[in-house]
Amino acid sequence: MAKQERAERTRSALLTAAADVFDHVGYERASLNAISEAAGVTKGALSFHFATKADLARAVQSTACSSSRTALTALDHTHPPTLQTVIDMTHVLAHLLEHHVVVRAGIRLSRELDHAPDAAYDCTVLWRELLEDVLRRAEDDHGLAPGHDPRTLTALALTMATGTELLVRTPPGPEAHCSVDGPRDTGRDWLAQFWQLVLPGVAAPGRLRPTGTLGPCRVPASLYDLPRSPRDAVRSPE
């Protein structure tokens, strides 16, 4: 049992280290030597768990999809309004993209690697399916303003959520209202501003509160348990 637990910890450390390397340099420039060094294991230990770099990348993509699916579907068991669930889901995505390297790397790998669209490995495909399903139910319960196509709103919601990654990773310009060393808007800060602009035109008449919102935003506490960097993954000798 102890040997199995060590093997699982080593595999987890390798996945997170690989994600960190893929996130920083991309698939082509990533090396197995750099990944094993970041994970604190030997090249032999890496080869025991993953025969090739392609296998490792596929495992990162799969983990990114399964982790984000768990976080998103946890929100889809709450009470209406259904449109609020969509908003909450985009906040989860913004949080994952800003703070969780495995999910971020999974997205980059999906862009760089030439695979057929598959919700088990491509987060963008998965997120689009989950968001559109909830938006179609929002349409059914008359939560959307008349004339809005759930498919188009899905693309908009996904673009807003994934676009926050670019904003938080881009240095503030000279006109920014914060110092270089001062606090910066998080992905969720940006997303809240986006929804403040978009929601009045998307929500059905009479659904918004005086504050311009549908209700409180909810992000599952379990998100904070996901590994954020190789330092957060539990390491062990091979």
C-alpha atoms as one frame of an Amber mdcrd trajectory, in Angstrom:
protein
   0.000   0.000   0.000   2.819   2.442   0.897   4.519   1.703  -2.441   1.276
   2.395  -4.313   0.783   5.666  -2.463   4.328   6.763  -3.328   3.705   5.917
  -6.966   0.502   7.966  -6.970   2.272  10.924  -5.363   5.077  10.708  -7.898
   2.603  10.604 -10.776   0.746  13.615  -9.363   3.996  15.552  -9.002   4.964
  14.691 -12.586   1.596  15.825 -13.945   1.785  19.154 -12.158   5.424  19.726
 -13.091   4.680  18.863 -16.719   1.760  21.272 -16.703   4.015  24.039 -15.396
   6.585  23.410 -18.130   3.967  23.124 -20.887   2.311  26.317 -19.649   5.564
  28.266 -19.778   7.256  27.003 -22.954   4.659  25.008 -24.869   4.677  21.428
 -26.042   7.480  21.566 -28.612  10.016  23.281 -26.329   9.171  21.206 -23.254
  11.714  18.524 -22.402  11.352  15.422 -20.266  14.557  16.389 -18.446  13.050
  19.726 -17.404   9.841  18.029 -16.293  11.566  15.346 -14.201  13.791  17.982
 -12.606  10.796  20.184 -11.758   9.020  17.189 -10.234  12.066  16.191  -8.206
  12.264  12.673  -9.654  14.662  10.842 -11.942  14.170  10.425 -15.668  13.686
   6.712 -15.026  10.814   7.420 -12.625   9.195   9.631 -15.243   9.518   6.920
 -17.908   7.946   4.393 -15.556   4.757   6.493 -15.396   4.779   8.057 -18.881
   6.518   6.440 -21.835   6.563   9.557 -24.020   6.058  13.303 -23.848   2.864
  12.829 -25.834   1.509  10.476 -23.147   2.326  13.056 -20.488   0.642  15.849
 -22.426  -2.448  13.698 -22.928  -2.585  12.990 -19.195  -2.358  16.725 -18.420
  -5.217  17.417 -20.831  -7.335  14.639 -19.352  -6.726  15.857 -15.798  -7.553
  19.437 -16.776 -10.868  18.300 -18.247 -11.844  16.033 -15.375 -10.966  18.648
 -12.729 -12.854  21.435 -14.453 -15.827  19.169 -15.197 -16.110  18.327 -11.491
 -16.003  22.008 -10.526 -18.538  23.082 -13.153 -21.051  20.288 -12.665 -21.021
  20.936  -8.904 -22.647  24.286  -9.700 -25.296  22.720 -11.892 -27.233  21.266
  -8.969 -28.285  24.561  -7.435 -31.616  26.353  -7.534 -32.657  28.777 -10.310
 -32.185  31.283 -11.822 -30.349  29.118 -14.316 -28.598  32.097 -15.904 -26.861
  32.722 -12.572 -25.402  29.223 -12.842 -23.856  30.243 -16.171 -22.307  33.300
 -14.539 -20.978  31.168 -11.701 -19.507  28.716 -14.198 -17.614  31.483 -15.979
 -16.225  32.657 -12.631 -15.023  29.126 -11.947 -13.287  29.054 -15.329 -11.637
  32.430 -14.750 -10.400  31.242 -11.359  -9.058  27.982 -12.792  -7.251  29.725
 -15.638  -5.626  32.227 -13.308  -4.644  29.938 -10.455  -4.442  26.318 -11.599
  -1.587  25.419 -13.872  -2.926  22.019 -14.975  -6.083  23.588 -16.404  -4.100
  26.413 -17.982  -1.669  23.962 -19.558  -4.533  21.796 -20.762  -5.938  24.752
 -22.686  -2.555  25.563 -24.234  -1.983  21.957 -25.262  -5.427  21.825 -26.872
  -4.424  24.793 -29.024  -1.010  23.420 -29.941  -1.681  19.723 -30.530  -3.590
  18.471 -33.548  -6.249  16.144 -32.173  -9.876  15.638 -33.088 -12.219  17.621
 -30.786 -12.889  15.514 -27.700 -14.492  16.733 -24.456 -12.383  14.222 -22.523
  -9.149  15.996 -23.543 -10.034  19.436 -24.903 -11.272  21.797 -22.187 -12.691
  24.241 -24.706 -14.959  21.568 -26.182 -16.024  20.442 -22.712 -16.708  23.932
 -21.407 -18.694  24.866 -24.495 -20.904  21.771 -24.110 -21.560  22.386 -20.404
 -22.262  26.105 -20.794 -24.574  25.620 -23.765 -26.547  22.937 -21.942 -27.242
  25.293 -19.025 -28.005  28.231 -21.315 -30.562  26.164 -23.223 -32.247  25.394
 -19.928 -32.117  29.100 -19.083 -33.961  29.709 -22.350 -36.536  27.050 -21.449
 -37.240  28.660 -18.074 -37.552  32.102 -19.736 -34.418  33.424 -18.077 -33.018
  34.918 -21.294 -34.157  38.070 -23.045 -36.215  37.282 -26.175 -34.303  36.717
 -29.375 -31.037  35.491 -27.864 -29.525  32.299 -29.242 -28.022  30.044 -26.528
 -25.285  28.962 -28.937 -24.167  32.570 -29.469 -24.396  33.334 -25.755 -22.273
  30.246 -25.065 -19.549  31.608 -27.335 -19.773  34.994 -25.613 -19.615  33.514
 -22.087 -16.698  31.270 -23.004 -14.828  34.133 -24.649 -15.288  36.363 -21.606
 -14.091  33.663 -19.225 -11.057  32.541 -21.209 -10.150  36.120 -22.161  -9.480
  36.960 -18.521  -6.333  34.796 -18.679  -4.806  37.154 -21.231  -5.696  40.212
 -19.152  -4.184  38.946 -15.908  -0.998  37.736 -17.627  -0.407  40.979 -19.538
   1.577  43.667 -17.649  -0.493  46.802 -16.947   0.066  49.639 -19.402   1.258
  53.162 -18.497  -2.335  54.356 -18.134  -3.294  51.644 -15.620  -4.822  52.888
 -12.371  -2.447  50.852 -10.231   1.273  50.841  -9.611   3.509  48.132 -11.014
   3.818  46.642  -7.540   0.269  47.424  -6.450  -2.827  45.240  -6.538  -4.125
  44.271  -9.967  -7.532  43.159 -11.120  -7.958  39.392 -10.944  -9.629  37.374
 -13.651 -12.823  37.329 -11.641 -12.646  41.123 -11.185 -12.546  41.524 -14.959
 -15.322  38.993 -15.425 -17.601  40.784 -12.960 -17.131  43.966 -14.991 -17.898
  42.124 -18.226 -21.129  40.690 -16.830 -22.130  44.098 -15.487 -22.019  45.367
 -19.057 -23.588  42.311 -20.706 -26.209  41.091 -18.251 -28.825  43.848 -18.732
 -29.088  42.880 -22.400 -29.053  39.124 -21.794 -31.337  38.538 -18.813 -35.100
  38.418 -19.253 -36.916  41.619 -18.272 -37.636  41.857 -14.568 -35.061  39.240
 -13.562 -32.286  41.577 -12.385 -32.015  42.878  -8.844 -31.620  46.643  -8.226
 -27.875  45.966  -7.992 -27.879  44.777 -11.607 -27.224  41.161 -10.635 -29.247
  37.965 -10.492 -27.864  36.832  -7.147 -24.661  36.078  -5.258 -21.837  34.428
  -7.167 -20.699  31.020  -5.908 -17.298  29.419  -6.442 -16.897  25.925  -4.929
 -14.422  25.736  -2.053 -13.007  22.575  -3.637 -11.326  24.743  -6.285  -8.793
  25.864  -3.733  -7.634  22.275  -3.217  -6.384  21.811  -6.797  -2.582  21.950
  -7.295  -1.475  25.372  -8.516   2.222  24.703  -9.178   4.806  21.916  -8.799
   5.491  23.171  -5.283   1.892  22.411  -4.345   2.015  18.823  -5.563   3.094
  16.273  -3.006   6.489  14.916  -3.966   8.154  11.686  -3.013  11.243   9.759
  -4.034  10.701   7.327  -6.827
